[in-house]
DNA sequence: ACTCACAATAGCATTTATGTTATCATAAAA
DNA sequence: TTTTATGATAACATAAATGCTATTGTGAGT
């Protein structure tokens, strides 16, 4: 069983430019992962959350399952009822 | 001369559901505004920043002038060379 | 077995962001 | 006055997200 790190190292060995793409993927995964955890910790189903956001359940599912990368406005719509906010800070 | 707050109050008086839309707009404006300030403080032109991101200058301009709301991945591409990161936190 | 809630997915239309290239208006500098 | 750099914008094609509706597979509970 290969781990995510195994794939990461492989991709970087094949494509030296992959580093920043990988960082971006992990960044997105981290943000979306936080959404999922928060939704679960609040005991909300995708349908419930979606109706709070005013977006369809299918859109929530696509984002949570990494089928699509959300727009900033959609992301904020979802974060709002979860009590989450997006902050820009310096590295 | 009407201010942004004047328009805000007017819209809210006409549409009571407008509150969260307004918050979302201000949230996006805050994030994009930070990008603009940071780019300027670094003395970078849109063209220079765009080439660092691997995206066209027109895309940067459209986002900075609020012609489009960026995707999460595009936003992260732009933030990277500016030394900015996106953080999810609880309200 | 049956029901129920759930996440995932499918098909389709529509909207929107993105890429590409080029141009425009402006202001600053030569 | 004539470059030069800059941000904004235009037109078009393509890619992608979203909305809408419905369905599927799965697991929990009855």
Short mmCIF file of C-alpha atoms (C1' of nucleotides) in Angstrom, two decimals:
data_model
loop_
_atom_site.label_atom_id
_atom_site.label_comp_id
_atom_site.label_asym_id
_atom_site.label_seq_id
_atom_site.Cartn_x
_atom_site.Cartn_y
_atom_site.Cartn_z
CA UNK A 1 0.00 0.00 0.00
CA UNK A 2 1.53 3.25 -1.14
CA UNK A 3 1.02 6.34 0.94
CA UNK A 4 0.36 9.86 -0.26
CA UNK A 5 3.98 10.67 0.55
CA UNK A 6 5.13 7.85 -1.69
CA UNK A 7 3.19 9.32 -4.60
CA UNK A 8 4.46 12.77 -3.75
CA UNK A 9 8.08 11.69 -3.85
CA UNK A 10 7.54 9.80 -7.07
CA UNK A 11 5.92 12.75 -8.80
CA UNK A 12 8.66 15.08 -7.65
CA UNK A 13 11.32 12.70 -8.94
CA UNK A 14 9.65 12.67 -12.34
CA UNK A 15 8.75 16.35 -12.51
CA UNK A 16 10.92 18.80 -10.64
CA UNK A 17 8.35 21.54 -11.17
CA UNK A 18 5.72 19.57 -9.27
CA UNK A 19 6.64 20.92 -5.85
CA UNK A 20 4.41 23.99 -5.93
CA UNK A 21 1.53 22.10 -7.51
CA UNK A 22 1.74 19.60 -4.67
CA UNK A 23 1.75 22.39 -2.12
CA UNK A 24 -1.35 23.84 -3.74
CA UNK A 25 -3.12 20.50 -3.69
CA UNK A 26 -2.27 20.01 -0.03
CA UNK A 27 -3.40 23.54 0.72
CA UNK A 28 -6.76 22.94 -0.91
CA UNK A 29 -7.09 19.57 0.78
CA UNK A 30 -6.39 21.17 4.12
CA UNK A 31 -9.07 23.81 3.65
CA UNK A 32 -11.68 21.40 2.34
CA UNK A 33 -10.75 18.89 5.02
CA UNK A 34 -11.48 21.48 7.66
CA UNK A 35 -14.93 21.99 6.16
CA UNK A 36 -15.68 18.30 6.32
CA UNK A 37 -14.48 17.94 9.89
CA UNK A 38 -16.47 20.93 10.99
CA UNK A 39 -19.63 19.76 9.29
CA UNK A 40 -19.29 16.37 10.93
CA UNK A 41 -18.52 17.80 14.33
CA UNK A 42 -21.71 19.83 14.09
CA UNK A 43 -23.63 16.71 13.13
CA UNK A 44 -24.84 18.23 9.89
CA UNK A 45 -25.57 16.22 6.76
CA UNK A 46 -24.55 17.54 3.37
CA UNK A 47 -28.21 18.20 2.65
CA UNK A 48 -28.69 20.23 5.79
CA UNK A 49 -25.56 22.25 5.22
CA UNK A 50 -26.41 22.76 1.58
CA UNK A 51 -29.84 24.13 2.40
CA UNK A 52 -28.26 26.54 4.87
CA UNK A 53 -25.93 27.73 2.13
CA UNK A 54 -28.54 27.95 -0.57
CA UNK A 55 -26.66 25.55 -2.79
CA UNK A 56 -27.52 21.99 -3.86
CA UNK A 57 -26.26 18.96 -2.00
CA UNK A 58 -24.52 17.77 -5.15
CA UNK A 59 -22.29 20.82 -5.10
CA UNK A 60 -21.26 20.19 -1.52
CA UNK A 61 -20.54 16.55 -2.35
CA UNK A 62 -18.46 17.45 -5.38
CA UNK A 63 -16.33 19.80 -3.34
CA UNK A 64 -15.93 17.49 -0.37
CA UNK A 65 -14.99 14.59 -2.61
CA UNK A 66 -12.50 16.77 -4.51
CA UNK A 67 -14.37 16.43 -7.76
CA UNK A 68 -14.28 20.19 -8.15
CA UNK A 69 -12.27 23.04 -6.69
CA UNK A 70 -14.72 25.65 -5.43
CA UNK A 71 -14.91 29.27 -6.33
CA UNK A 72 -14.06 31.69 -3.57
CA UNK A 73 -17.68 32.79 -3.24
CA UNK A 74 -18.96 29.23 -3.01
CA UNK A 75 -16.33 28.41 -0.41
CA UNK A 76 -17.42 31.37 1.69
CA UNK A 77 -21.08 30.41 1.34
CA UNK A 78 -20.26 27.02 2.81
CA UNK A 79 -18.01 28.31 5.56
CA UNK A 80 -20.54 30.81 6.82
CA UNK A 81 -23.07 28.43 8.46
CA UNK A 82 -20.19 26.32 9.76
CA UNK A 83 -18.91 29.27 11.75
CA UNK A 84 -15.65 29.34 9.85
CA UNK A 85 -13.83 32.26 8.33
CA UNK A 86 -11.05 32.65 5.81
CA UNK A 87 -8.06 34.71 6.78
CA UNK A 88 -5.14 35.94 4.74
CA UNK A 89 -1.86 36.08 6.60
CA UNK A 90 1.82 36.35 5.80
CA UNK A 91 3.87 33.20 5.66
CA UNK B 1 -21.70 61.43 -2.76
CA UNK B 2 -23.06 58.20 -1.37
CA UNK B 3 -20.75 55.92 0.52
CA UNK B 4 -20.58 52.15 0.43
CA UNK B 5 -22.39 52.12 3.76
CA UNK B 6 -25.21 54.16 2.26
CA UNK B 7 -25.67 51.59 -0.48
CA UNK B 8 -25.43 48.80 2.04
CA UNK B 9 -28.17 50.24 4.19
CA UNK B 10 -30.35 50.90 1.16
CA UNK B 11 -29.99 47.36 -0.15
CA UNK B 12 -30.74 45.93 3.28
CA UNK B 13 -33.86 48.04 3.57
CA UNK B 14 -35.10 46.77 0.23
CA UNK B 15 -34.04 43.14 0.66
CA UNK B 16 -33.84 41.76 4.14
CA UNK B 17 -32.01 38.70 2.85
CA UNK B 18 -29.19 40.85 1.56
CA UNK B 19 -27.21 40.83 4.78
CA UNK B 20 -25.24 37.66 4.15
CA UNK B 21 -24.64 38.53 0.53
CA UNK B 22 -23.16 41.81 1.66
CA UNK B 23 -20.95 40.04 4.16
CA UNK B 24 -19.74 37.73 1.43
CA UNK B 25 -18.95 40.63 -0.87
CA UNK B 26 -17.03 42.39 1.87
CA UNK B 27 -15.20 39.19 2.68
CA UNK B 28 -14.10 38.76 -0.90
CA UNK B 29 -13.18 42.42 -1.16
CA UNK B 30 -11.06 42.09 1.96
CA UNK B 31 -9.17 39.10 0.63
CA UNK B 32 -8.62 40.56 -2.82
CA UNK B 33 -7.73 43.90 -1.29
CA UNK B 34 -4.99 42.24 0.70
CA UNK B 35 -3.58 40.79 -2.50
CA UNK B 36 -3.49 44.20 -4.14
CA UNK B 37 -1.85 45.87 -1.16
CA UNK B 38 0.75 43.15 -0.89
CA UNK B 39 1.58 43.27 -4.58
CA UNK B 40 2.00 47.01 -4.40
CA UNK B 41 4.08 46.89 -1.26
CA UNK B 42 6.40 44.46 -3.01
CA UNK B 43 6.62 46.81 -5.98
CA UNK B 44 5.37 44.18 -8.39
CA UNK B 45 3.37 44.94 -11.51
CA UNK B 46 0.44 42.76 -12.50
CA UNK B 47 2.57 41.43 -15.34
CA UNK B 48 5.43 40.47 -13.05
CA UNK B 49 3.17 38.81 -10.53
CA UNK B 50 1.26 37.02 -13.27
CA UNK B 51 4.43 35.55 -14.72
CA UNK B 52 5.44 34.32 -11.28
CA UNK B 53 2.06 32.62 -10.95
CA UNK B 54 2.00 31.17 -14.42
CA UNK B 55 -1.24 32.93 -15.26
CA UNK B 56 -1.91 35.79 -17.68
CA UNK B 57 -1.92 39.41 -16.61
CA UNK B 58 -5.49 39.73 -17.78
CA UNK B 59 -6.57 37.21 -15.18
CA UNK B 60 -4.87 39.12 -12.40
CA UNK B 61 -6.47 42.34 -13.59
CA UNK B 62 -9.92 40.79 -13.76
CA UNK B 63 -9.64 39.55 -10.20
CA UNK B 64 -8.16 42.74 -8.80
CA UNK B 65 -10.82 44.84 -10.50
CA UNK B 66 -13.57 42.54 -9.22
CA UNK B 67 -14.60 41.53 -12.71
CA UNK B 68 -14.39 37.89 -11.65
CA UNK B 69 -14.32 35.99 -8.39
CA UNK B 70 -11.36 33.63 -8.49
CA UNK B 71 -11.35 29.92 -7.99
CA UNK B 72 -9.66 28.68 -4.88
CA UNK B 73 -6.74 27.25 -6.84
CA UNK B 74 -6.21 30.47 -8.77
CA UNK B 75 -6.31 32.45 -5.55
CA UNK B 76 -3.66 30.22 -4.03
CA UNK B 77 -1.48 30.50 -7.14
CA UNK B 78 -1.51 34.27 -6.75
CA UNK B 79 -0.94 34.28 -3.02
CA UNK B 80 2.08 32.00 -3.17
CA UNK B 81 4.63 34.41 -4.71
CA UNK B 82 3.24 37.20 -2.55
CA UNK B 83 4.18 35.27 0.55
CA UNK B 84 0.60 35.02 1.69
CA UNK B 85 -1.33 32.07 2.97
CA UNK B 86 -4.98 31.26 3.46
CA UNK B 87 -6.10 30.07 6.86
CA UNK B 88 -9.39 28.66 8.05
CA UNK B 89 -10.35 29.61 11.56
CA UNK B 90 -13.39 29.61 13.74
CA UNK B 91 -15.37 32.81 14.05
"C1'" DA C 1 -36.14 -8.19 4.70
"C1'" DC C 2 -37.30 -3.48 4.97
"C1'" DT C 3 -36.78 1.31 5.68
"C1'" DC C 4 -34.25 5.26 6.22
"C1'" DA C 5 -30.63 8.68 5.90
"C1'" DC C 6 -26.60 9.53 3.78
"C1'" DA C 7 -22.77 10.54 0.47
"C1'" DA C 8 -21.64 9.97 -4.12
"C1'" DT C 9 -22.65 10.25 -8.79
"C1'" DA C 10 -24.96 10.92 -13.31
"C1'" DG C 11 -26.81 13.78 -17.16
"C1'" DC C 12 -27.75 18.00 -18.76
"C1'" DA C 13 -28.07 23.07 -19.26
"C1'" DT C 14 -26.17 27.22 -17.91
"C1'" DT C 15 -23.06 30.30 -16.02
"C1'" DT C 16 -18.57 31.65 -15.05
"C1'" DA C 17 -13.55 31.60 -14.75
"C1'" DT C 18 -9.60 30.98 -17.36
"C1'" DG C 19 -6.34 31.26 -21.25
"C1'" DT C 20 -4.73 33.66 -25.28
"C1'" DT C 21 -3.78 37.63 -27.65
"C1'" DA C 22 -4.17 42.11 -28.49
"C1'" DT C 23 -5.39 46.80 -27.75
"C1'" DC C 24 -6.51 51.04 -25.19
"C1'" DA C 25 -5.89 55.02 -22.06
"C1'" DT C 26 -3.02 56.99 -18.95
"C1'" DA C 27 0.83 58.70 -16.62
"C1'" DA C 28 5.56 58.94 -16.03
"C1'" DA C 29 10.04 59.34 -17.94
"C1'" DA C 30 13.24 60.12 -21.61
"C1'" DT D 1 7.00 64.93 -28.07
"C1'" DT D 2 7.87 60.29 -28.08
"C1'" DT D 3 8.78 56.23 -25.73
"C1'" DT D 4 7.72 53.13 -21.94
"C1'" DA D 5 5.35 50.80 -18.30
"C1'" DT D 6 1.05 49.93 -16.34
"C1'" DG D 7 -3.72 48.58 -15.43
"C1'" DA D 8 -7.92 47.84 -17.69
"C1'" DT D 9 -10.46 45.85 -21.25
"C1'" DA D 10 -11.89 43.47 -25.53
"C1'" DA D 11 -13.05 39.20 -28.26
"C1'" DC D 12 -12.97 34.66 -28.59
"C1'" DA D 13 -12.36 29.72 -27.37
"C1'" DT D 14 -12.00 26.39 -23.88
"C1'" DA D 15 -12.34 24.48 -19.44
"C1'" DA D 16 -14.61 24.20 -15.33
"C1'" DA D 17 -17.98 25.16 -11.63
"C1'" DT D 18 -22.67 25.44 -10.57
"C1'" DG D 19 -27.61 24.42 -10.51
"C1'" DC D 20 -31.13 21.14 -11.03
"C1'" DT D 21 -33.07 16.65 -10.72
"C1'" DA D 22 -32.74 12.12 -10.03
"C1'" DT D 23 -30.60 7.86 -8.88
"C1'" DT D 24 -27.35 4.59 -6.88
"C1'" DG D 25 -24.83 2.12 -3.35
"C1'" DT D 26 -23.95 1.70 1.43
"C1'" DG D 27 -24.59 1.23 6.13
"C1'" DA D 28 -27.36 1.80 10.25
"C1'" DG D 29 -31.34 0.90 12.47
"C1'" DT D 30 -36.01 -1.26 12.88
#
